[in-house]
Short mmCIF file of C-alpha atoms and ligand atoms in Angstrom, two decimals:
data_model
loop_
_atom_site.label_atom_id
_atom_site.label_comp_id
_atom_site.label_asym_id
_atom_site.label_seq_id
_atom_site.Cartn_x
_atom_site.Cartn_y
_atom_site.Cartn_z
CA UNK A 1 209.87 34.90 -83.19
CA UNK A 2 208.93 31.61 -84.64
CA UNK A 3 210.32 31.54 -88.18
CA UNK A 4 207.62 29.29 -89.36
CA UNK A 5 204.95 31.95 -88.75
CA UNK A 6 204.80 33.10 -92.38
CA UNK A 7 201.25 32.53 -93.58
CA UNK A 8 200.70 29.35 -95.76
CA UNK A 9 197.90 30.77 -97.95
CA UNK A 10 197.19 34.31 -96.83
CA UNK A 11 198.76 36.92 -99.05
CA UNK A 12 201.99 38.42 -97.92
CA UNK A 13 204.36 40.72 -99.82
CA UNK A 14 207.32 39.00 -101.60
CA UNK A 15 209.43 40.46 -98.73
CA UNK A 16 209.10 43.26 -96.25
CA UNK A 17 206.23 45.51 -95.20
CA UNK A 18 202.68 45.33 -96.47
CA UNK A 19 199.50 47.22 -95.16
CA UNK A 20 196.25 48.07 -96.84
CA UNK A 21 194.99 46.24 -99.92
CA UNK A 22 194.46 48.71 -102.66
CA UNK A 23 192.71 48.89 -106.13
CA UNK A 24 191.06 45.57 -106.19
CA UNK A 25 189.65 45.11 -109.61
CA UNK A 26 188.69 42.28 -112.02
CA UNK A 27 190.00 42.75 -115.56
CA UNK A 28 189.03 40.00 -117.96
CA UNK A 29 189.71 36.72 -116.24
CA UNK A 30 192.26 38.29 -113.71
CA UNK A 31 191.77 39.58 -110.28
CA UNK A 32 194.22 42.28 -109.48
CA UNK A 33 195.36 42.99 -106.00
CA UNK A 34 197.53 46.09 -105.16
CA UNK A 35 198.74 46.90 -101.74
CA UNK A 36 200.66 49.41 -99.61
CA UNK A 37 204.22 48.16 -99.81
CA UNK A 38 207.63 49.06 -98.45
CA UNK A 39 209.95 46.87 -100.68
CA UNK A 40 213.06 47.70 -98.66
CA UNK A 41 212.08 47.30 -95.04
CA UNK A 42 209.86 45.34 -92.79
CA UNK A 43 208.42 48.50 -91.36
CA UNK A 44 206.00 51.20 -92.83
CA UNK A 45 207.69 53.89 -94.93
CA UNK A 46 208.96 54.39 -98.56
CA UNK A 47 205.42 53.33 -99.64
CA UNK A 48 204.90 51.75 -103.20
CA UNK A 49 201.85 49.95 -104.56
CA UNK A 50 202.79 46.25 -104.68
CA UNK A 51 200.88 44.21 -107.20
CA UNK A 52 199.75 40.57 -107.64
CA UNK A 53 197.34 38.76 -109.90
CA UNK A 54 195.06 35.73 -109.58
CA UNK A 55 192.57 33.90 -111.65
CA UNK A 56 190.88 32.01 -108.83
CA UNK A 57 191.20 34.30 -105.69
CA UNK A 58 193.21 31.60 -103.98
CA UNK A 59 196.62 31.59 -105.75
CA UNK A 60 198.42 34.93 -106.36
CA UNK A 61 201.29 35.65 -108.63
CA UNK A 62 203.52 38.60 -107.86
CA UNK A 63 204.02 41.40 -110.44
CA UNK A 64 206.41 44.30 -110.51
CA UNK A 65 205.35 47.29 -108.39
CA UNK A 66 202.70 49.50 -109.99
CA UNK A 67 203.39 52.79 -108.29
CA UNK A 68 206.48 54.25 -106.70
CA UNK A 69 206.95 57.37 -104.62
CA UNK A 70 206.94 60.54 -106.70
CA UNK A 71 209.55 63.30 -106.02
CA UNK A 72 206.97 66.08 -106.20
CA UNK A 73 203.67 64.59 -104.90
CA UNK A 74 204.81 62.02 -102.30
CA UNK A 75 204.04 58.39 -101.72
CA UNK A 76 201.10 56.59 -103.34
CA UNK A 77 198.84 56.04 -100.33
CA UNK A 78 195.63 53.87 -100.43
CA UNK A 79 193.09 54.06 -103.27
CA UNK A 80 190.98 52.13 -105.76
CA UNK A 81 190.90 51.02 -109.40
CA UNK A 82 188.16 51.21 -112.02
CA UNK A 83 187.93 50.03 -115.62
CA UNK A 84 187.04 52.97 -117.85
CA UNK A 85 185.26 50.80 -120.31
CA UNK A 86 183.17 53.82 -121.57
CA UNK A 87 186.39 55.73 -122.36
CA UNK A 88 185.11 58.66 -120.18
CA UNK A 89 188.62 59.74 -119.19
CA UNK A 90 190.19 59.71 -122.59
CA UNK A 91 193.26 58.50 -120.90
CA UNK A 92 193.67 55.21 -122.79
CA UNK A 93 194.91 54.87 -126.31
CA UNK A 94 194.29 51.12 -126.68
CA UNK A 95 191.15 48.95 -125.87
CA UNK A 96 188.73 50.53 -123.36
CA UNK A 97 187.94 47.10 -121.88
CA UNK A 98 191.30 46.96 -120.40
CA UNK A 99 191.75 50.72 -119.42
CA UNK A 100 192.51 50.51 -115.73
CA UNK A 101 192.56 53.72 -113.88
CA UNK A 102 194.01 53.89 -110.37
CA UNK A 103 192.65 56.71 -108.15
CA UNK A 104 194.74 57.09 -105.06
CA UNK A 105 196.25 59.54 -102.52
CA UNK A 106 199.58 61.18 -103.02
CA UNK A 107 200.84 61.75 -99.45
CA UNK A 108 201.67 65.35 -99.92
CA UNK A 109 202.03 67.44 -97.87
CA UNK A 110 199.13 68.19 -98.19
CA UNK A 111 197.37 64.92 -99.19
CA UNK A 112 195.84 65.18 -102.69
CA UNK A 113 194.13 62.66 -105.01
CA UNK A 114 195.86 61.56 -108.18
CA UNK A 115 195.25 58.95 -111.05
CA UNK A 116 197.45 56.62 -113.03
CA UNK A 117 196.38 54.59 -116.01
CA UNK A 118 197.29 51.32 -117.78
CA UNK A 119 196.06 50.25 -121.16
CA UNK A 120 197.85 46.89 -121.13
CA UNK A 121 195.71 44.87 -118.84
CA UNK A 122 197.07 46.43 -115.70
CA UNK A 123 200.77 45.55 -116.34
CA UNK A 124 202.27 49.00 -116.49
CA UNK A 125 200.93 52.22 -115.14
CA UNK A 126 201.74 55.83 -116.09
CA UNK A 127 200.88 58.85 -113.96
CA UNK A 128 198.48 61.34 -115.37
CA UNK A 129 200.68 64.33 -116.06
CA UNK A 130 198.25 66.88 -114.71
CA UNK A 131 198.07 65.22 -111.19
CA UNK A 132 196.64 65.94 -108.73
CA UNK A 133 193.01 65.67 -109.90
CA UNK A 134 191.67 66.66 -106.60
CA UNK A 135 193.66 69.30 -104.60
CA UNK A 136 193.49 69.50 -100.88
CA UNK A 137 190.83 71.79 -99.55
CA UNK A 138 192.50 72.40 -96.27
CA UNK A 139 191.89 69.09 -94.45
CA UNK A 140 194.95 67.43 -93.02
CA UNK A 141 193.69 63.75 -93.33
CA UNK A 142 192.26 63.77 -96.84
CA UNK A 143 192.70 60.26 -98.37
CA UNK A 144 191.91 56.80 -99.58
CA UNK A 145 189.55 57.49 -102.49
CA UNK A 146 187.11 54.56 -103.46
CA UNK A 147 185.61 55.24 -106.85
CA UNK A 148 182.75 53.57 -108.60
CA UNK A 149 180.39 54.32 -111.43
CA UNK A 150 176.83 55.39 -110.41
CA UNK A 151 174.62 54.25 -113.33
CA UNK A 152 171.45 56.42 -112.58
CA UNK A 153 173.43 59.72 -112.95
CA UNK A 154 176.05 58.22 -115.17
CA UNK A 155 178.73 59.73 -112.98
CA UNK A 156 181.88 58.56 -111.29
CA UNK A 157 181.55 58.87 -107.48
CA UNK A 158 184.51 59.22 -105.16
CA UNK A 159 184.17 58.31 -101.52
CA UNK A 160 186.93 59.92 -99.37
CA UNK A 161 188.00 60.03 -95.83
CA UNK A 162 188.19 63.71 -95.01
CA UNK A 163 189.08 64.45 -91.37
CA UNK A 164 186.15 63.59 -89.27
CA UNK A 165 183.78 63.21 -92.36
CA UNK A 166 183.29 60.98 -95.28
CA UNK A 167 183.19 63.14 -98.40
CA UNK A 168 181.52 62.38 -101.72
CA UNK A 169 182.74 63.79 -104.99
CA UNK A 170 181.41 63.38 -108.48
CA UNK A 171 183.16 63.34 -111.98
CA UNK A 172 182.33 62.74 -115.61
CA UNK A 173 185.85 61.94 -116.60
CA UNK A 174 187.96 60.84 -113.53
CA UNK A 175 190.07 63.96 -114.00
CA UNK A 176 187.89 66.82 -112.56
CA UNK A 177 185.90 66.25 -109.44
CA UNK A 178 183.08 68.31 -107.83
CA UNK A 179 182.24 68.11 -104.15
CA UNK A 180 178.77 66.59 -103.67
CA UNK A 181 178.20 66.14 -99.91
CA UNK A 182 179.68 65.09 -96.60
CA UNK A 183 178.56 62.56 -94.04
CA UNK A 184 179.49 62.23 -90.31
CA UNK A 185 179.45 58.47 -89.88
CA UNK A 186 180.32 58.42 -86.12
CA UNK A 187 179.89 61.23 -83.65
CA UNK A 188 182.34 61.93 -82.17
CA UNK A 189 184.96 60.17 -84.22
CA UNK A 190 187.42 58.51 -81.89
CA UNK A 191 190.42 58.91 -84.26
CA UNK A 192 191.22 59.54 -87.82
CA UNK A 193 188.80 58.12 -90.42
CA UNK A 194 190.42 55.98 -93.14
CA UNK A 195 189.71 53.79 -96.23
CA UNK A 196 186.00 54.16 -96.88
CA UNK A 197 183.93 51.78 -99.17
CA UNK A 198 180.34 52.19 -100.41
CA UNK A 199 178.21 49.68 -102.28
CA UNK A 200 174.61 48.55 -102.73
CA UNK A 201 173.65 45.01 -101.95
CA UNK A 202 170.34 43.06 -102.12
CA UNK A 203 169.04 42.22 -98.68
CA UNK A 204 169.48 38.46 -98.46
CA UNK A 205 166.14 37.75 -96.69
CA UNK A 206 164.00 40.62 -98.03
CA UNK A 207 163.23 39.91 -101.72
CA UNK A 208 163.51 42.92 -103.88
CA UNK A 209 164.99 45.25 -101.16
CA UNK A 210 168.45 46.72 -101.37
CA UNK A 211 170.61 48.70 -98.89
CA UNK A 212 173.82 50.68 -99.22
CA UNK A 213 176.75 49.83 -96.96
CA UNK A 214 179.10 52.56 -95.97
CA UNK A 215 182.26 51.01 -94.54
CA UNK A 216 184.99 53.11 -92.84
CA UNK A 217 187.81 52.58 -90.51
CA UNK A 218 189.01 54.47 -87.54
CA UNK A 219 192.36 54.67 -85.92
CA UNK A 220 192.15 54.61 -82.90
CA UNK A 221 188.73 53.59 -82.25
CA UNK A 222 188.85 49.76 -82.58
CA UNK A 223 186.60 47.65 -80.46
CA UNK A 224 189.55 46.68 -78.12
CA UNK A 225 191.62 49.83 -78.74
CA UNK A 226 193.86 50.34 -81.74
CA UNK A 227 192.35 50.42 -85.10
CA UNK A 228 189.11 48.98 -86.32
CA UNK A 229 186.47 48.75 -89.05
CA UNK A 230 182.98 50.01 -88.76
CA UNK A 231 179.82 50.42 -91.04
CA UNK A 232 176.54 52.01 -91.38
CA UNK A 233 173.64 51.02 -93.52
CA UNK A 234 171.47 53.44 -95.54
CA UNK A 235 170.79 54.77 -99.00
CA UNK A 236 172.88 56.67 -101.54
CA UNK A 237 171.14 58.78 -104.27
CA UNK A 238 174.13 59.72 -106.35
CA UNK A 239 174.84 62.85 -104.16
CA UNK A 240 174.20 62.08 -100.52
CA UNK A 241 174.34 59.09 -98.20
CA UNK A 242 171.34 58.95 -95.79
CA UNK A 243 171.57 56.60 -92.73
CA UNK A 244 168.58 54.17 -92.38
CA UNK A 245 166.50 55.47 -89.57
CA UNK A 246 167.20 53.74 -86.17
CA UNK A 247 170.56 52.34 -87.54
CA UNK A 248 173.54 52.51 -85.36
CA UNK A 249 177.14 52.04 -86.57
CA UNK A 250 178.12 48.27 -86.57
CA UNK A 251 181.40 46.51 -86.11
CA UNK A 252 182.59 44.85 -89.26
CA UNK A 253 184.65 42.35 -87.35
CA UNK A 254 184.84 41.51 -83.65
CA UNK A 255 188.50 40.44 -83.66
CA UNK A 256 191.40 42.80 -83.33
CA UNK A 257 192.95 42.42 -86.84
CA UNK A 258 190.57 43.48 -89.59
CA UNK A 259 191.33 46.88 -91.20
CA UNK A 260 191.27 48.82 -94.36
CA UNK A 261 189.09 46.37 -96.30
CA UNK A 262 188.28 47.28 -99.85
CA UNK A 263 185.96 45.60 -102.38
CA UNK A 264 186.61 44.44 -105.98
CA UNK A 265 185.57 46.68 -108.81
CA UNK A 266 184.41 45.58 -112.27
CA UNK A 267 183.09 42.21 -111.31
CA UNK A 268 181.37 40.63 -114.40
CA UNK A 269 177.69 41.13 -114.90
CA UNK A 270 176.93 37.53 -114.14
CA UNK A 271 178.72 37.57 -110.85
CA UNK A 272 176.70 39.75 -108.37
CA UNK A 273 179.00 39.09 -105.40
CA UNK A 274 180.60 41.87 -103.48
CA UNK A 275 184.05 40.53 -102.43
CA UNK A 276 186.54 42.40 -100.26
CA UNK A 277 189.88 41.81 -98.69
CA UNK A 278 191.27 43.55 -95.52
CA UNK A 279 194.64 44.00 -93.92
CA UNK A 280 194.95 41.49 -91.16
CA UNK A 281 196.56 43.69 -88.58
CA UNK A 282 196.22 46.50 -86.08
CA UNK A 283 198.03 49.87 -86.09
CA UNK A 284 198.35 49.39 -82.34
CA UNK A 285 201.15 46.85 -82.82
CA UNK A 286 201.76 46.37 -86.54
CA UNK A 287 205.26 47.85 -86.37
CA UNK A 288 206.18 45.84 -83.28
CA UNK A 289 205.55 42.32 -84.54
CA UNK A 290 209.08 41.79 -86.06
CA UNK A 291 208.11 38.78 -88.24
CA UNK A 292 211.34 39.14 -90.25
CA UNK A 293 211.28 38.52 -93.91
CA UNK A 294 207.54 39.07 -94.25
CA UNK A 295 205.62 41.82 -92.35
CA UNK A 296 201.87 41.99 -92.66
CA UNK A 297 199.31 39.77 -94.28
CA UNK A 298 195.90 40.20 -95.96
CA UNK A 299 192.71 38.42 -94.98
CA UNK A 300 191.16 35.82 -97.26
CA UNK A 301 188.76 37.27 -99.82
CA UNK A 302 185.22 37.39 -98.29
CA UNK A 303 181.82 37.73 -99.77
CA UNK A 304 179.79 40.50 -98.10
CA UNK A 305 176.06 40.55 -97.64
CA UNK A 306 173.27 42.47 -95.87
CA UNK A 307 170.58 40.70 -93.77
CA UNK A 308 167.59 41.96 -91.92
CA UNK A 309 166.80 40.86 -88.49
CA UNK A 310 164.58 42.10 -85.63
CA UNK A 311 166.78 45.10 -84.82
CA UNK A 312 167.58 46.22 -88.31
CA UNK A 313 169.93 45.58 -91.21
CA UNK A 314 173.40 43.88 -90.59
CA UNK A 315 176.44 43.09 -92.56
CA UNK A 316 177.42 39.44 -92.93
CA UNK A 317 180.59 37.94 -94.39
CA UNK A 318 181.61 34.54 -95.48
CA UNK A 319 184.73 33.11 -97.06
CA UNK A 320 184.73 33.39 -100.90
CA UNK A 321 183.65 30.08 -102.40
CA UNK A 322 186.74 29.85 -104.49
CA UNK A 323 188.73 29.08 -101.33
CA UNK A 324 187.76 25.46 -101.48
CA UNK A 325 190.60 25.36 -104.07
CA UNK A 326 193.03 25.44 -101.10
CA UNK A 327 191.89 22.17 -99.70
CA UNK A 328 194.68 19.63 -100.05
CA UNK A 329 192.20 16.82 -100.31
CA UNK A 330 189.11 15.39 -98.58
CA UNK A 331 188.44 16.17 -94.95
CA UNK A 332 190.82 14.35 -92.63
CA UNK A 333 188.29 14.63 -89.79
CA UNK A 334 184.68 13.90 -90.54
CA UNK A 335 182.65 13.31 -87.26
CA UNK A 336 178.90 13.21 -87.24
CA UNK A 337 176.17 13.13 -84.50
CA UNK A 338 177.70 12.44 -81.22
CA UNK A 339 177.40 13.79 -77.63
CA UNK A 340 180.50 15.73 -76.27
CA UNK A 341 180.78 15.81 -72.49
CA UNK A 342 183.39 16.82 -69.96
CA UNK A 343 186.94 16.29 -71.21
CA UNK A 344 185.85 17.00 -74.82
CA UNK A 345 186.93 15.04 -77.76
CA UNK A 346 190.40 14.13 -78.46
CA UNK A 347 191.52 15.03 -81.95
CA UNK A 348 194.88 13.53 -81.28
CA UNK A 349 195.20 12.17 -84.85
CA UNK A 350 195.01 15.63 -86.30
CA UNK A 351 197.31 18.52 -86.09
CA UNK A 352 197.82 21.38 -88.42
CA UNK A 353 198.81 25.05 -88.82
CA UNK A 354 196.85 25.58 -92.13
CA UNK A 355 193.35 24.25 -92.15
CA UNK A 356 189.62 24.94 -92.73
CA UNK A 357 187.53 23.72 -89.83
CA UNK A 358 183.74 23.45 -89.81
CA UNK A 359 181.95 22.82 -86.47
CA UNK A 360 178.14 22.43 -86.30
CA UNK A 361 176.78 21.96 -82.78
CA UNK A 362 173.87 22.19 -80.44
CA UNK A 363 175.24 23.76 -77.23
CA UNK A 364 172.77 21.63 -75.12
CA UNK A 365 173.68 21.98 -71.45
CA UNK A 366 177.24 22.81 -72.10
CA UNK A 367 178.20 26.38 -70.82
CA UNK A 368 180.98 26.55 -73.37
CA UNK A 369 182.20 24.56 -76.38
CA UNK A 370 185.54 25.38 -77.92
CA UNK A 371 188.14 24.26 -80.36
CA UNK A 372 191.80 24.50 -79.33
CA UNK A 373 194.17 25.07 -82.21
CA UNK A 374 197.92 25.69 -82.47
CA UNK A 375 198.22 23.77 -79.20
CA UNK A 376 201.49 22.74 -77.58
CA UNK A 377 202.37 22.10 -73.92
CA UNK A 378 202.59 25.82 -73.20
CA UNK A 379 200.37 27.53 -75.67
CA UNK A 380 196.91 27.32 -77.21
CA UNK A 381 194.40 29.48 -79.13
CA UNK A 382 190.72 28.85 -78.18
CA UNK A 383 187.83 29.51 -80.48
CA UNK A 384 184.40 28.75 -79.24
CA UNK A 385 180.84 29.56 -78.32
CA UNK A 386 179.90 30.70 -74.78
CA UNK A 387 176.31 29.84 -74.35
CA UNK A 388 175.70 31.75 -71.13
CA UNK A 389 176.94 34.95 -72.72
CA UNK A 390 175.68 34.03 -76.16
CA UNK A 391 178.97 35.00 -77.85
CA UNK A 392 181.39 33.51 -80.37
CA UNK A 393 184.91 34.14 -79.05
CA UNK A 394 188.59 33.81 -79.80
CA UNK A 395 190.98 33.74 -76.78
CA UNK A 396 194.57 34.37 -77.70
CA UNK A 397 195.87 35.00 -74.12
CA UNK A 398 197.96 31.78 -74.38
CA UNK A 399 198.73 32.07 -78.08
CA UNK A 400 202.39 32.82 -77.41
CA UNK A 401 203.11 36.44 -78.35
CA UNK A 402 203.73 39.06 -75.65
CA UNK A 403 203.30 42.06 -77.98
CA UNK A 404 199.78 40.99 -78.95
CA UNK A 405 198.86 40.22 -75.34
CA UNK A 406 200.38 43.25 -73.73
CA UNK A 407 199.02 45.77 -76.26
CA UNK A 408 195.21 44.78 -76.40
CA UNK A 409 192.83 42.62 -74.39
CA UNK A 410 193.36 38.93 -75.47
CA UNK A 411 189.72 37.72 -75.46
CA UNK A 412 187.48 38.85 -78.33
CA UNK A 413 183.81 38.22 -78.39
CA UNK A 414 180.98 38.65 -81.02
CA UNK A 415 177.28 38.35 -80.06
CA UNK A 416 175.79 35.32 -81.71
CA UNK A 417 172.57 33.34 -81.01
CA UNK A 418 171.78 29.79 -82.08
CA UNK A 419 169.77 29.66 -85.35
CA UNK A 420 166.11 28.63 -85.64
CA UNK A 421 167.05 24.95 -85.36
CA UNK A 422 169.18 25.64 -82.19
CA UNK A 423 172.56 25.27 -83.85
CA UNK A 424 175.78 27.14 -83.88
CA UNK A 425 177.92 26.81 -87.03
CA UNK A 426 181.63 27.84 -86.78
CA UNK A 427 183.86 28.04 -89.83
CA UNK A 428 187.48 28.70 -89.13
CA UNK A 429 190.31 29.51 -91.50
CA UNK A 430 193.35 28.69 -89.57
CA UNK A 431 196.77 29.77 -90.83
CA UNK A 432 200.28 29.71 -89.20
CA UNK A 433 199.77 33.15 -87.68
CA UNK A 434 196.09 33.90 -87.78
CA UNK A 435 192.53 32.71 -87.33
CA UNK A 436 189.42 33.95 -89.26
CA UNK A 437 186.23 32.83 -87.57
CA UNK A 438 182.73 33.00 -89.10
CA UNK A 439 179.72 32.15 -86.97
CA UNK A 440 176.24 31.21 -88.43
CA UNK A 441 176.67 32.23 -91.98
CA UNK A 442 178.87 35.08 -91.25
CA UNK A 443 176.58 36.82 -88.74
CA UNK A 444 179.50 37.07 -86.35
CA UNK A 445 183.08 37.38 -87.56
CA UNK A 446 186.37 37.53 -85.70
CA UNK A 447 189.80 37.93 -87.30
CA UNK A 448 192.90 37.63 -85.15
CA UNK A 449 196.58 37.35 -85.47
CA UNK A 450 198.18 34.67 -83.54
CA UNK A 451 201.97 34.52 -83.32
CA UNK A 452 202.95 31.39 -81.61
CA UNK A 453 206.35 30.99 -80.08
CA UNK A 454 206.68 27.31 -81.06
CA UNK A 455 205.34 25.03 -83.75
CA UNK A 456 202.47 23.71 -81.69
CA UNK A 457 199.73 22.37 -84.03
CA UNK A 458 197.58 20.26 -81.78
CA UNK A 459 193.77 20.34 -81.86
CA UNK A 460 191.24 19.56 -79.29
CA UNK A 461 187.42 19.96 -78.95
CA UNK A 462 186.55 21.03 -75.34
CA UNK A 463 183.21 21.40 -73.46
CA UNK A 464 182.65 22.86 -70.05
CA UNK A 465 179.69 22.52 -67.74
CA UNK A 466 177.51 19.96 -69.47
CA UNK A 467 176.90 18.00 -72.65
CA UNK A 468 176.76 19.42 -76.06
CA UNK A 469 175.68 17.62 -79.27
CA UNK A 470 178.06 17.59 -82.15
CA UNK A 471 176.22 17.53 -85.39
CA UNK A 472 179.43 17.53 -87.37
CA UNK A 473 182.98 18.40 -87.26
CA UNK A 474 185.12 18.54 -90.54
CA UNK A 475 188.70 19.54 -90.90
CA UNK A 476 190.46 20.10 -94.20
CA UNK A 477 194.17 20.64 -94.30
CA UNK A 478 194.91 23.59 -96.64
CA UNK A 479 197.78 23.82 -99.06
CA UNK A 480 200.57 26.37 -98.97
CA UNK A 481 200.48 28.90 -101.80
CA UNK A 482 203.79 30.46 -100.96
CA UNK A 483 206.23 29.65 -103.62
CA UNK A 484 208.81 27.14 -102.47
CA UNK A 485 211.62 29.45 -103.49
CA UNK A 486 212.20 32.17 -100.95
CA UNK A 487 210.31 35.33 -101.99
CA UNK A 488 212.89 37.51 -100.37
CA UNK A 489 214.25 39.02 -103.60
CA UNK A 490 211.79 40.26 -106.14
CA UNK A 491 212.53 42.69 -108.94
CA UNK A 492 210.98 46.12 -108.60
C1 LIG B 1 195.30 52.90 -93.53
C2 LIG B 1 196.19 53.94 -94.02
C3 LIG B 1 195.62 54.83 -95.06
C4 LIG B 1 196.77 55.29 -95.83
C5 LIG B 1 197.67 54.15 -95.80
C6 LIG B 1 199.13 54.59 -95.76
O1 LIG B 1 195.86 51.83 -92.93
O2 LIG B 1 196.72 54.76 -92.81
O3 LIG B 1 194.75 55.79 -94.48
O4 LIG B 1 196.39 55.69 -97.14
O5 LIG B 1 197.32 53.32 -94.65
O6 LIG B 1 199.89 53.43 -95.91
#
């Protein structure tokens, strides 16, 4: 394994294993990020809630673990956080504005839901002594509560993965929960359901309209095998989720490595964005990647939206605007308006393993236009647009890692059509061991781990089968946010 593969700006645990992001919540000026964490080994097990904090969604500071395994109730599995600003739970003795309640699964057996509370701006958490708050009703996989406050009924709502269903529970105080309804989001369910999220969003191109997004994950059941994230669009009335007529479940991400995303709670009233972060990995090979001192990374924070097009409502995602803070300076490549024909365009002067790339092109007569990244003599990752098939793609067949290539198909495609002016816009967040690719305002998104065997960092713009018109290509090197000191030892 190439020791330089540790992500430069994607979040990794101080050391060892990380999987799902948990309990994303904004408290005052701080964004809190918790995550499934094994502090002692680079593989899953002995799960804690790791914890980090940020004021800009780009730079994170590690804090001591928030939750540890409990002798009686088990490990703290995935869950969410809320700020109980109305004091409904009576759990906080200090200021309600910083009363942070974590609602999460204790691994059991059987799996049950528990709460923990902090009234010191999410620095220290204590378990509620009467846990669990929701016992197991006889369902083996009963986990990953996402809680939010539903204003019209003034009730807390818990969305939970419960076997082959998503279950909804309601509570007035976060401590006692009543079952409200169940929803079967996929029929049949190809694996176990995990990590649901539910939120309402304005429809970007339909003034006044809103829709609810129910996101859930399945393992297996991913687009290429392994694990994957799905969503359905509909309405939630405080009791029940109803799917929009004619809606079919969509893919959240067309790459292989986007899982267990969860969105921030308690965003300020003047910030209407819904921002989520996912685990950039796949259960098919997560334990096999052996990346040494770090094991598992999170995606960049992304803003989620709903748009309407001819065949219904769709989820779109784009990088959170704050990420421009990662740019090390002005663009080092800034090309405008030029034809690109056979042989492509040499970008010899640029190389990089951490960069933001923005490509705007008219495909013209070219069958395919692509950007090669992390290129060396032997390896390359290709990201491009295939005009004949009308797909945005990532091809990691030569990216250098046998485990990835041997476990799942290596070419990943997302349907994408040129916009009304005939252009395709591709935004890429490249890091040492991953690519996150956004096509046309996030209509098509692909997230893929790449684990190169060498330090190849070349870039090249390629065309095949004709002439494309490059409207612009800009590349910004991105800074590393990993502290210079090794993060190998961090106090628990
Ligand atoms: C999803 C998941 C959750 C569970 C957690 C355990 O990746 O399997 O369902 O709570 O990870 O670490």
